[in-house]
Amino acid sequence: MITKDIQLPVKKNEKGMVANVLEQFNKAADHINLNPNIRRILNVTNNEIIIHFPVKMDNGDVEIFTGYRVQHNNALGPYKGGLRYHETVDIDAAKALAMWMTWKTSLAGLPYGGAKGGIQINPKLYSQSELERITRRFTYALGDNIGPEHDIPAPDVNTNAQTMAWIADTYMSTKGPSERSTYQHVVTGKPVGSGGIEGRDRSTGYGVFLTIKLWAEKRNVNLKGKTFIVQGFGNVGYWASHFMEQEGAILVGVQDAFSSIYKSEGIEVKQLQAYVTNNEGSIKNFANSEAIEKEEFFALACDIIIPAALGNQITEHNAASIKANLIAEGANGPTNVEGEAILLANGIEIIPDILCNSGGVIGSYFEWLQNRNGELWHMDEVILKLEKVLKESFNKVYDYSISEGVDMRTAAFSIAIQRIEKAYIQRGIFP
Ligand code: NAD
């Protein structure tokens, strides 16, 4: 059910990501018979910030950039979510991704709401010093629309620990000298040494792997010798592949923004990572593998697919060709509603994004606590705590899906929405 007061921004000829996340939301809301007033609140975003800002380029010219920050809901705590630097960033993408963040943080039991944003930009076209000025000027323009107890960004596609260090430094520089250091947790995913926490770099990919392992245990599947393919070989794709390989699974195919490669005997993760690092982040022309057509990728023979790039990748156009038994959604929104219906009808299971990639925001929460409490956490502690939270989330979702007879995504959304519904009912609506 879509209430009358929401207008879905649907792109020409193509259903947008907002329509997709709202369909997922409304399916679960129907299932739990969500209070209609709360459904109305959650159907829309609280704040949508669009900023045009000028930056001086290396050649002295000034370029105007457009940045976005969408804050969906903060019933459970400060807004939380990544910043993406990509040409596909627009208000619709930011809205959809912000909504997914609300469900993700709620499902993980964190004291956060959901937000997302970024800049519509191809970062490969800019020098490092230009990217620094773009990031700092965007942060300055956002001003107190972000803040350590209000809205806490983190890395996403094409942003990393360096980006977060620039944001933290810029934001802190706008505060008085005596209080500056108390604002360090305005972003998470910072470099270790500048307020970052050990293990945050791998926490999303480790979580992707762990949810696959937990699924395999429930299904009596041994991951040793199982084949998998990964779309996106960045932070999430690399670390997920690393831990899968450590468990004995075999990486047979990789796709990134530049190329698609296949090798039935297995691609060595470390070797590919070293190659990508020295090849401007691209897998293109990696030796010892066969280059394949982009369209053939998801149809490759394998047991598990890990989409770890962008949204709307598995759709009604390619879902029927998929041979894997499991899709583990490292990316946000990689499977659209139509694609999912085909997968489920074919008996293919999906570990939904809001569970599968939630290791990242859980790691971010630990970093936030570390900064807030003036503590220093170590890797073993971080991984142990991450495992505990993820196992609890996974078991909750899995058990709910069995007991209620629903797919894992509907189960995850139902649990997440119920937690927010409870908070609203306890507090009521001001005034
Ligand atoms: P990243 O920038 O480190 O890597 C992105 C990868 O995707 C690169 O290999 C890039 O080449 C590839 N890619 C980009 N466009 C593509 C296309 N059209 N087709 C195929 N591949 C393409 O980004 P990341 O941080 O690894 O994020 C990947 C996904 O995981 C995103 O959907 C993000 O929202 C999600 N995610 C990230 C985190 C995190 O902690 N970084 C947490 C949760 C979810």
Coordinates of N, CA, C and O in Angstrom, one line a residue, residues 128-288:
Q128 N 44.3 14.6 -6.7 CA 44.1 14.4 -5.3 C 43.9 15.7 -4.5 O 43.0 15.8 -3.7
S129 N 44.6 16.7 -5.0 CA 44.4 18.0 -4.3 C 43.1 18.6 -4.6 O 42.4 19.3 -3.8
E130 N 42.6 18.4 -5.8 CA 41.2 18.9 -6.2 C 40.2 18.1 -5.3 O 39.2 18.8 -4.8
L131 N 40.4 16.8 -5.2 CA 39.4 16.0 -4.4 C 39.4 16.5 -3.0 O 38.4 16.5 -2.3
E132 N 40.6 16.9 -2.5 CA 40.6 17.4 -1.1 C 39.8 18.7 -1.0 O 39.0 18.8 0.0
R133 N 40.0 19.6 -1.9 CA 39.3 20.9 -1.8 C 37.8 20.7 -2.0 O 37.0 21.3 -1.4
I134 N 37.4 19.8 -2.9 CA 36.0 19.5 -3.1 C 35.4 18.9 -1.8 O 34.3 19.4 -1.4
T135 N 36.1 18.0 -1.2 CA 35.6 17.4 0.0 C 35.5 18.4 1.1 O 34.5 18.5 1.9
R136 N 36.5 19.3 1.3 CA 36.5 20.2 2.4 C 35.4 21.3 2.2 O 34.7 21.7 3.1
R137 N 35.3 21.7 0.9 CA 34.3 22.8 0.6 C 32.9 22.2 0.8 O 32.0 22.9 1.3
F138 N 32.7 21.0 0.4 CA 31.4 20.3 0.6 C 31.1 20.2 2.1 O 29.9 20.5 2.6
T139 N 32.1 19.8 2.9 CA 31.9 19.7 4.4 C 31.5 21.1 5.0 O 30.6 21.2 5.8
Y140 N 32.2 22.1 4.5 CA 32.0 23.5 5.0 C 30.6 23.9 4.7 O 29.8 24.5 5.5
A141 N 30.2 23.6 3.4 CA 28.8 23.9 3.0 C 27.7 23.2 3.7 O 26.7 23.7 4.0
L142 N 28.0 22.0 4.1 CA 27.0 21.2 4.9 C 26.9 21.8 6.3 O 25.8 21.8 6.9
G143 N 28.0 22.4 6.8 CA 27.9 23.1 8.1 C 27.4 22.2 9.2 O 27.7 21.0 9.3
D144 N 26.4 22.7 10.0 CA 25.9 21.9 11.1 C 24.7 21.0 10.7 O 24.0 20.5 11.5
N145 N 24.6 20.8 9.3 CA 23.6 19.8 8.9 C 24.2 18.4 9.2 O 23.5 17.4 9.2
I146 N 25.5 18.3 9.5 CA 26.1 17.1 10.0 C 26.6 17.4 11.4 O 26.7 18.6 11.7
G147 N 27.0 16.4 12.2 CA 27.5 16.7 13.5 C 27.5 15.3 14.3 O 26.7 14.4 14.0
P148 N 28.4 15.2 15.2 CA 28.6 13.9 15.9 C 27.4 13.4 16.7 O 27.3 12.2 16.9
E149 N 26.5 14.3 17.0 CA 25.3 13.8 17.7 C 24.1 14.1 16.8 O 22.9 14.0 17.3
H150 N 24.3 14.4 15.6 CA 23.2 14.8 14.7 C 23.2 13.9 13.4 O 22.2 13.3 13.1
D151 N 24.2 13.9 12.7 CA 24.3 13.2 11.4 C 25.8 12.8 11.1 O 26.6 13.7 11.0
I152 N 26.0 11.5 11.1 CA 27.4 11.1 11.1 C 27.7 10.3 9.7 O 27.4 9.2 9.6
P153 N 28.4 11.0 8.8 CA 28.7 10.3 7.5 C 29.8 9.3 7.7 O 30.5 9.2 8.7
A154 N 30.0 8.5 6.6 CA 31.0 7.4 6.6 C 31.4 7.1 5.1 O 30.8 7.7 4.2
P155 N 32.4 6.3 4.9 CA 32.8 6.1 3.5 C 31.7 5.2 2.7 O 31.0 4.5 3.3
D156 N 31.7 5.4 1.4 CA 30.9 4.6 0.5 C 31.6 4.5 -0.8 O 32.9 4.6 -0.8
V157 N 30.9 4.3 -1.9 CA 31.6 4.2 -3.2 C 32.5 5.4 -3.5 O 32.0 6.5 -3.4
N158 N 33.7 5.1 -3.8 CA 34.7 6.1 -4.2 C 35.1 7.1 -3.1 O 35.7 8.2 -3.3
T159 N 34.7 6.8 -1.8 CA 35.2 7.6 -0.7 C 35.9 6.6 0.3 O 35.6 5.4 0.3
N160 N 36.8 7.1 1.0 CA 37.6 6.2 1.9 C 38.1 6.9 3.2 O 37.6 8.0 3.5
A161 N 39.0 6.3 3.9 CA 39.5 6.8 5.1 C 40.1 8.2 4.9 O 39.9 9.1 5.8
Q162 N 40.8 8.4 3.8 CA 41.3 9.8 3.6 C 40.2 10.8 3.4 O 40.4 11.9 4.0
T163 N 39.2 10.5 2.7 CA 38.0 11.4 2.6 C 37.5 11.8 4.0 O 37.2 12.9 4.2
M164 N 37.4 10.7 4.8 CA 36.8 11.0 6.1 C 37.7 11.9 7.0 O 37.3 12.7 7.8
A165 N 39.0 11.7 6.8 CA 40.0 12.5 7.6 C 39.9 14.0 7.2 O 39.9 14.8 8.0
W166 N 39.7 14.2 5.9 CA 39.5 15.6 5.4 C 38.2 16.2 6.0 O 38.2 17.4 6.4
I167 N 37.1 15.4 6.0 CA 35.9 15.9 6.5 C 36.0 16.2 8.0 O 35.6 17.3 8.5
A168 N 36.6 15.3 8.8 CA 36.7 15.5 10.2 C 37.5 16.7 10.5 O 37.2 17.6 11.3
D169 N 38.7 16.9 9.8 CA 39.5 18.0 10.0 C 38.8 19.3 9.7 O 38.9 20.3 10.4
T170 N 38.1 19.3 8.6 CA 37.4 20.6 8.2 C 36.3 20.9 9.2 O 36.2 22.1 9.6
Y171 N 35.5 19.9 9.5 CA 34.4 20.2 10.5 C 35.0 20.7 11.8 O 34.5 21.7 12.4
M172 N 36.0 20.0 12.3 CA 36.6 20.4 13.6 C 37.2 21.8 13.5 O 37.2 22.5 14.5
S173 N 37.8 22.1 12.4 CA 38.4 23.5 12.2 C 37.4 24.6 12.3 O 37.7 25.8 12.6
T174 N 36.1 24.3 12.1 CA 35.1 25.3 12.3 C 34.6 25.6 13.7 O 33.8 26.4 14.0
K175 N 35.2 24.7 14.6 CA 34.8 24.9 16.1 C 35.9 25.6 16.8 O 37.1 25.6 16.4
G176 N 35.6 26.1 18.0 CA 36.5 26.7 18.8 C 37.7 25.8 19.3 O 37.4 24.6 19.4
P177 N 38.9 26.4 19.5 CA 40.0 25.5 19.8 C 39.9 24.6 21.0 O 40.3 23.5 21.0
S178 N 39.2 25.1 22.0 CA 39.1 24.3 23.2 C 38.2 23.1 23.1 O 38.2 22.1 23.9
E179 N 37.3 23.1 22.1 CA 36.3 22.0 22.0 C 36.5 21.2 20.8 O 35.8 20.2 20.6
R180 N 37.4 21.6 19.9 CA 37.6 20.9 18.6 C 37.7 19.4 18.7 O 37.0 18.7 17.9
S181 N 38.5 18.9 19.6 CA 38.7 17.4 19.6 C 37.5 16.6 20.1 O 37.4 15.4 19.8
T182 N 36.5 17.3 20.6 CA 35.3 16.6 21.0 C 34.3 16.4 19.8 O 33.3 15.8 20.0
Y183 N 34.7 16.8 18.6 CA 33.9 16.7 17.5 C 34.4 15.6 16.5 O 34.0 15.5 15.4
Q184 N 35.5 14.8 16.9 CA 36.1 13.9 16.1 C 35.1 12.8 15.5 O 35.3 12.3 14.4
H185 N 34.1 12.5 16.3 CA 33.2 11.5 15.8 C 32.1 12.0 14.9 O 31.0 11.4 14.8
V186 N 32.4 13.1 14.2 CA 31.4 13.7 13.2 C 31.4 12.7 12.0 O 30.4 12.7 11.3
V187 N 32.5 12.0 11.8 CA 32.5 10.9 10.8 C 33.1 9.7 11.3 O 33.9 9.7 12.2
T188 N 32.7 8.5 10.7 CA 33.4 7.3 11.0 C 34.1 6.8 9.8 O 33.9 7.3 8.7
G189 N 35.0 5.8 10.0 CA 35.7 5.3 8.8 C 37.0 6.1 8.6 O 37.6 6.1 7.5
K190 N 37.4 6.8 9.7 CA 38.7 7.6 9.6 C 39.9 6.7 9.6 O 39.8 5.5 10.1
P191 N 41.1 7.2 9.3 CA 42.3 6.4 9.3 C 42.6 6.1 10.8 O 42.4 6.9 11.7
V192 N 43.1 4.8 11.0 CA 43.6 4.5 12.4 C 44.8 5.5 12.6 O 45.6 5.6 11.8
G193 N 44.8 6.2 13.7 CA 45.8 7.2 13.9 C 45.2 8.6 13.9 O 45.7 9.5 14.4
S194 N 44.0 8.7 13.2 CA 43.3 10.0 13.2 C 41.9 9.7 13.8 O 40.9 10.2 13.2
G195 N 41.8 8.9 14.8 CA 40.5 8.6 15.4 C 39.8 7.4 14.9 O 38.7 7.0 15.4
G196 N 40.4 6.8 13.8 CA 39.7 5.6 13.2 C 39.9 4.4 14.2 O 40.8 4.4 15.0
I197 N 39.1 3.3 13.9 CA 39.2 2.1 14.8 C 39.8 1.0 14.0 O 39.6 0.9 12.8
E198 N 40.6 0.2 14.6 CA 41.2 -1.0 14.0 C 40.0 -1.9 13.5 O 39.1 -2.1 14.2
G199 N 40.1 -2.3 12.2 CA 39.1 -3.3 11.7 C 38.0 -2.7 11.0 O 37.2 -3.4 10.4
R200 N 37.8 -1.3 11.0 CA 36.7 -0.7 10.3 C 36.8 -1.0 8.8 O 35.8 -1.2 8.1
D201 N 38.1 -1.0 8.3 CA 38.3 -1.2 6.9 C 37.7 -2.5 6.4 O 37.1 -2.5 5.3
R202 N 37.7 -3.5 7.2 CA 37.3 -4.8 6.8 C 35.9 -5.2 7.3 O 35.4 -6.3 7.0
S203 N 35.3 -4.3 8.1 CA 34.1 -4.8 8.9 C 32.9 -5.1 7.9 O 32.2 -6.0 8.2
T204 N 32.8 -4.3 6.8 CA 31.7 -4.6 5.9 C 31.9 -6.0 5.2 O 31.0 -6.9 5.2
G205 N 33.1 -6.1 4.6 CA 33.4 -7.4 3.9 C 33.4 -8.6 4.8 O 33.0 -9.7 4.5
Y206 N 33.9 -8.4 6.1 CA 33.9 -9.5 7.0 C 32.5 -9.9 7.4 O 32.1 -11.1 7.4
G207 N 31.6 -8.9 7.5 CA 30.2 -9.1 7.8 C 29.5 -9.9 6.7 O 28.7 -10.8 6.9
V208 N 29.8 -9.5 5.4 CA 29.3 -10.2 4.3 C 29.7 -11.7 4.3 O 28.8 -12.6 4.2
F209 N 30.9 -11.9 4.6 CA 31.4 -13.3 4.7 C 30.7 -14.0 5.8 O 30.2 -15.1 5.7
L210 N 30.6 -13.4 7.0 CA 30.1 -14.0 8.2 C 28.6 -14.4 7.9 O 28.2 -15.5 8.3
T211 N 27.8 -13.5 7.3 CA 26.4 -13.9 7.1 C 26.3 -15.0 6.1 O 25.4 -15.9 6.2
I212 N 27.3 -15.1 5.1 CA 27.3 -16.3 4.2 C 27.6 -17.5 5.0 O 26.9 -18.6 4.8
K213 N 28.5 -17.4 5.9 CA 28.9 -18.6 6.7 C 27.8 -19.1 7.6 O 27.5 -20.2 7.8
L214 N 27.1 -18.1 8.2 CA 26.0 -18.4 9.1 C 24.9 -19.1 8.3 O 24.2 -20.0 8.7
W215 N 24.6 -18.6 7.1 CA 23.6 -19.1 6.2 C 24.0 -20.6 5.9 O 23.2 -21.5 5.9
A216 N 25.3 -20.8 5.5 CA 25.8 -22.1 5.2 C 25.6 -23.1 6.3 O 25.3 -24.3 6.1
E217 N 25.9 -22.6 7.5 CA 25.7 -23.5 8.7 C 24.2 -24.0 8.8 O 23.9 -25.1 9.1
K218 N 23.3 -23.0 8.6 CA 21.9 -23.3 8.7 C 21.5 -24.3 7.6 O 20.6 -25.2 7.8
R219 N 22.1 -24.2 6.5 CA 21.8 -25.1 5.3 C 22.7 -26.3 5.2 O 22.6 -27.0 4.2
N220 N 23.5 -26.5 6.2 CA 24.5 -27.7 6.2 C 25.3 -27.7 4.9 O 25.6 -28.7 4.3
V221 N 25.8 -26.5 4.5 CA 26.7 -26.3 3.4 C 28.1 -26.1 3.8 O 28.3 -25.3 4.8
N222 N 29.1 -26.8 3.2 CA 30.5 -26.5 3.6 C 31.0 -25.5 2.5 O 30.9 -25.8 1.3
L223 N 31.5 -24.4 2.9 CA 32.0 -23.4 2.0 C 33.3 -23.8 1.3 O 33.6 -23.2 0.2
K224 N 34.0 -24.7 1.8 CA 35.2 -25.2 1.2 C 34.9 -25.7 -0.2 O 34.1 -26.6 -0.3
G225 N 35.6 -25.2 -1.2 CA 35.4 -25.6 -2.6 C 34.2 -25.0 -3.3 O 34.1 -25.2 -4.5
K226 N 33.4 -24.3 -2.6 CA 32.3 -23.6 -3.2 C 32.8 -22.4 -4.1 O 33.8 -21.7 -3.7
T227 N 32.2 -22.2 -5.2 CA 32.7 -21.1 -6.1 C 31.8 -19.8 -5.9 O 30.6 -19.9 -5.6
F228 N 32.5 -18.7 -6.0 CA 31.7 -17.4 -5.9 C 32.2 -16.4 -6.9 O 33.4 -16.5 -7.4
I229 N 31.3 -15.4 -7.2 CA 31.7 -14.3 -8.1 C 31.4 -13.0 -7.3 O 30.5 -13.0 -6.5
V230 N 32.2 -12.0 -7.7 CA 32.0 -10.7 -6.9 C 31.9 -9.6 -7.9 O 32.7 -9.4 -8.8
Q231 N 30.8 -8.8 -7.8 CA 30.7 -7.5 -8.6 C 31.2 -6.4 -7.8 O 30.6 -6.1 -6.7
G232 N 32.3 -5.7 -8.2 CA 32.8 -4.6 -7.4 C 34.0 -5.2 -6.6 O 33.8 -6.1 -5.8
F233 N 35.2 -4.7 -6.9 CA 36.4 -5.2 -6.2 C 37.0 -4.0 -5.4 O 38.2 -3.7 -5.5
G234 N 36.2 -3.3 -4.7 CA 36.6 -2.2 -3.9 C 36.7 -2.6 -2.4 O 37.0 -3.8 -2.1
N235 N 36.4 -1.8 -1.5 CA 36.5 -2.1 -0.1 C 35.7 -3.4 0.3 O 36.2 -4.3 0.8
V236 N 34.4 -3.4 -0.1 CA 33.5 -4.5 0.3 C 33.9 -5.7 -0.5 O 34.0 -6.8 0.1
G237 N 34.0 -5.6 -1.8 CA 34.3 -6.8 -2.6 C 35.6 -7.4 -2.3 O 35.6 -8.7 -2.2
Y238 N 36.6 -6.6 -2.1 CA 37.9 -7.2 -1.8 C 37.9 -8.0 -0.5 O 38.3 -9.1 -0.4
W239 N 37.4 -7.3 0.6 CA 37.5 -7.9 1.9 C 36.6 -9.2 2.0 O 36.9 -10.2 2.6
A240 N 35.4 -9.1 1.4 CA 34.5 -10.3 1.4 C 35.2 -11.4 0.7 O 35.2 -12.6 1.2
S241 N 35.9 -11.1 -0.5 CA 36.6 -12.2 -1.2 C 37.7 -12.8 -0.4 O 38.0 -14.0 -0.4
H242 N 38.4 -11.9 0.3 CA 39.6 -12.3 1.1 C 39.1 -13.3 2.2 O 39.7 -14.4 2.4
F243 N 38.0 -13.0 2.9 CA 37.6 -13.9 4.0 C 36.9 -15.2 3.4 O 37.0 -16.3 4.0
M244 N 36.3 -15.1 2.2 CA 35.7 -16.3 1.6 C 36.8 -17.2 1.2 O 36.7 -18.4 1.4
E245 N 37.9 -16.7 0.6 CA 39.0 -17.5 0.2 C 39.7 -18.2 1.4 O 40.0 -19.3 1.3
Q246 N 39.8 -17.4 2.5 CA 40.4 -18.0 3.7 C 39.6 -19.2 4.2 O 40.1 -20.1 4.8
E247 N 38.3 -19.2 3.9 CA 37.4 -20.3 4.3 C 37.5 -21.4 3.4 O 36.8 -22.5 3.6
G248 N 38.2 -21.3 2.2 CA 38.3 -22.3 1.3 C 37.4 -22.2 0.0 O 37.4 -23.1 -0.8
A249 N 36.7 -21.1 0.0 CA 35.8 -20.9 -1.2 C 36.7 -20.4 -2.4 O 37.8 -19.8 -2.1
I250 N 36.2 -20.5 -3.6 CA 37.1 -20.2 -4.8 C 36.4 -19.0 -5.6 O 35.3 -19.2 -6.0
L251 N 37.2 -18.0 -5.7 CA 36.7 -16.8 -6.5 C 36.9 -17.1 -8.0 O 38.0 -17.3 -8.5
V252 N 35.8 -17.2 -8.8 CA 35.9 -17.6 -10.2 C 35.6 -16.4 -11.1 O 35.9 -16.5 -12.3
G253 N 35.0 -15.3 -10.6 CA 34.7 -14.2 -11.5 C 34.6 -12.9 -10.8 O 34.2 -12.9 -9.6
V254 N 35.1 -11.8 -11.5 CA 35.0 -10.5 -10.9 C 34.6 -9.5 -12.0 O 35.0 -9.6 -13.1
Q255 N 33.7 -8.6 -11.6 CA 33.4 -7.5 -12.5 C 33.6 -6.2 -11.7 O 33.2 -6.1 -10.5
D256 N 34.2 -5.2 -12.4 CA 34.2 -3.9 -11.8 C 33.7 -2.9 -12.8 O 33.1 -3.3 -13.9
A257 N 34.0 -1.6 -12.6 CA 33.4 -0.6 -13.5 C 34.1 -0.6 -14.9 O 33.6 0.0 -15.9
F258 N 35.2 -1.4 -15.0 CA 36.0 -1.3 -16.2 C 36.0 -2.6 -17.0 O 36.3 -2.6 -18.2
S259 N 35.8 -3.7 -16.3 CA 36.0 -5.0 -17.0 C 35.3 -6.1 -16.3 O 34.8 -6.0 -15.1
S260 N 35.2 -7.3 -16.9 CA 34.6 -8.5 -16.3 C 35.6 -9.7 -16.6 O 36.0 -9.8 -17.7
I261 N 36.0 -10.4 -15.6 CA 37.0 -11.5 -15.8 C 36.5 -12.8 -15.2 O 35.7 -12.8 -14.2
Y262 N 37.0 -13.9 -15.7 CA 36.5 -15.2 -15.3 C 37.7 -16.2 -15.3 O 38.6 -16.1 -16.2
K263 N 37.8 -17.1 -14.3 CA 38.8 -18.2 -14.4 C 38.2 -19.3 -13.5 O 38.1 -19.2 -12.3
S264 N 37.9 -20.4 -14.2 CA 37.2 -21.5 -13.5 C 38.1 -22.1 -12.4 O 37.6 -22.6 -11.4
E265 N 39.4 -22.1 -12.6 CA 40.3 -22.7 -11.6 C 40.4 -21.8 -10.3 O 41.0 -22.2 -9.3
G266 N 40.0 -20.6 -10.5 CA 40.1 -19.7 -9.3 C 41.1 -18.5 -9.5 O 42.2 -18.7 -10.1
I267 N 40.7 -17.3 -9.1 CA 41.5 -16.1 -9.1 C 42.0 -15.9 -7.7 O 41.2 -15.9 -6.7
E268 N 43.3 -15.7 -7.6 CA 43.9 -15.5 -6.2 C 43.6 -14.1 -5.8 O 44.0 -13.1 -6.5
V269 N 43.0 -13.9 -4.6 CA 42.5 -12.6 -4.2 C 43.6 -11.6 -3.9 O 43.5 -10.5 -4.4
K270 N 44.7 -12.1 -3.3 CA 45.8 -11.3 -3.0 C 46.4 -10.7 -4.2 O 46.8 -9.5 -4.3
Q271 N 46.6 -11.6 -5.2 CA 47.2 -11.3 -6.5 C 46.4 -10.2 -7.2 O 46.9 -9.2 -7.7
L272 N 45.1 -10.4 -7.2 CA 44.2 -9.4 -7.9 C 44.2 -8.1 -7.2 O 44.3 -7.0 -7.8
Q273 N 44.2 -8.2 -5.9 CA 44.3 -6.9 -5.1 C 45.5 -6.1 -5.4 O 45.5 -4.9 -5.5
A274 N 46.7 -6.8 -5.4 CA 48.0 -6.2 -5.7 C 47.9 -5.5 -7.1 O 48.3 -4.4 -7.3
Y275 N 47.3 -6.3 -8.0 CA 47.2 -5.8 -9.4 C 46.3 -4.5 -9.5 O 46.7 -3.5 -10.1
V276 N 45.2 -4.6 -8.8 CA 44.2 -3.4 -8.8 C 44.9 -2.2 -8.2 O 44.7 -1.1 -8.7
T277 N 45.6 -2.4 -7.1 CA 46.3 -1.3 -6.4 C 47.2 -0.5 -7.4 O 47.4 0.7 -7.3
N278 N 47.9 -1.3 -8.2 CA 48.9 -0.7 -9.2 C 48.3 -0.4 -10.5 O 49.0 0.0 -11.4
N279 N 47.0 -0.6 -10.7 CA 46.3 -0.4 -12.0 C 45.1 0.6 -11.8 O 44.1 0.4 -12.4
E280 N 45.3 1.7 -11.0 CA 44.3 2.7 -10.8 C 43.0 2.2 -10.4 O 41.9 2.6 -10.9
G281 N 43.0 1.1 -9.6 CA 41.8 0.6 -9.0 C 41.0 -0.3 -10.0 O 39.8 -0.7 -9.7
S282 N 41.6 -0.7 -11.1 CA 40.9 -1.5 -12.1 C 41.4 -2.9 -12.3 O 42.6 -3.2 -12.2
I283 N 40.5 -3.8 -12.5 CA 40.8 -5.3 -12.8 C 41.2 -5.5 -14.2 O 41.6 -6.6 -14.6
K284 N 41.0 -4.5 -15.1 CA 41.2 -4.7 -16.5 C 42.5 -5.2 -16.9 O 43.5 -4.8 -16.4
N285 N 42.5 -6.2 -17.8 CA 43.8 -6.9 -18.3 C 44.5 -7.6 -17.2 O 45.7 -7.9 -17.4
F286 N 43.8 -8.1 -16.2 CA 44.5 -8.9 -15.2 C 44.9 -10.3 -15.9 O 44.0 -10.9 -16.5
A287 N 46.1 -10.6 -15.8 CA 46.6 -11.8 -16.5 C 46.0 -13.1 -15.9 O 45.5 -13.0 -14.8
N288 N 46.1 -14.2 -16.5 CA 45.7 -15.5 -16.0 C 44.2 -15.5 -15.8 O 43.7 -16.2 -14.9

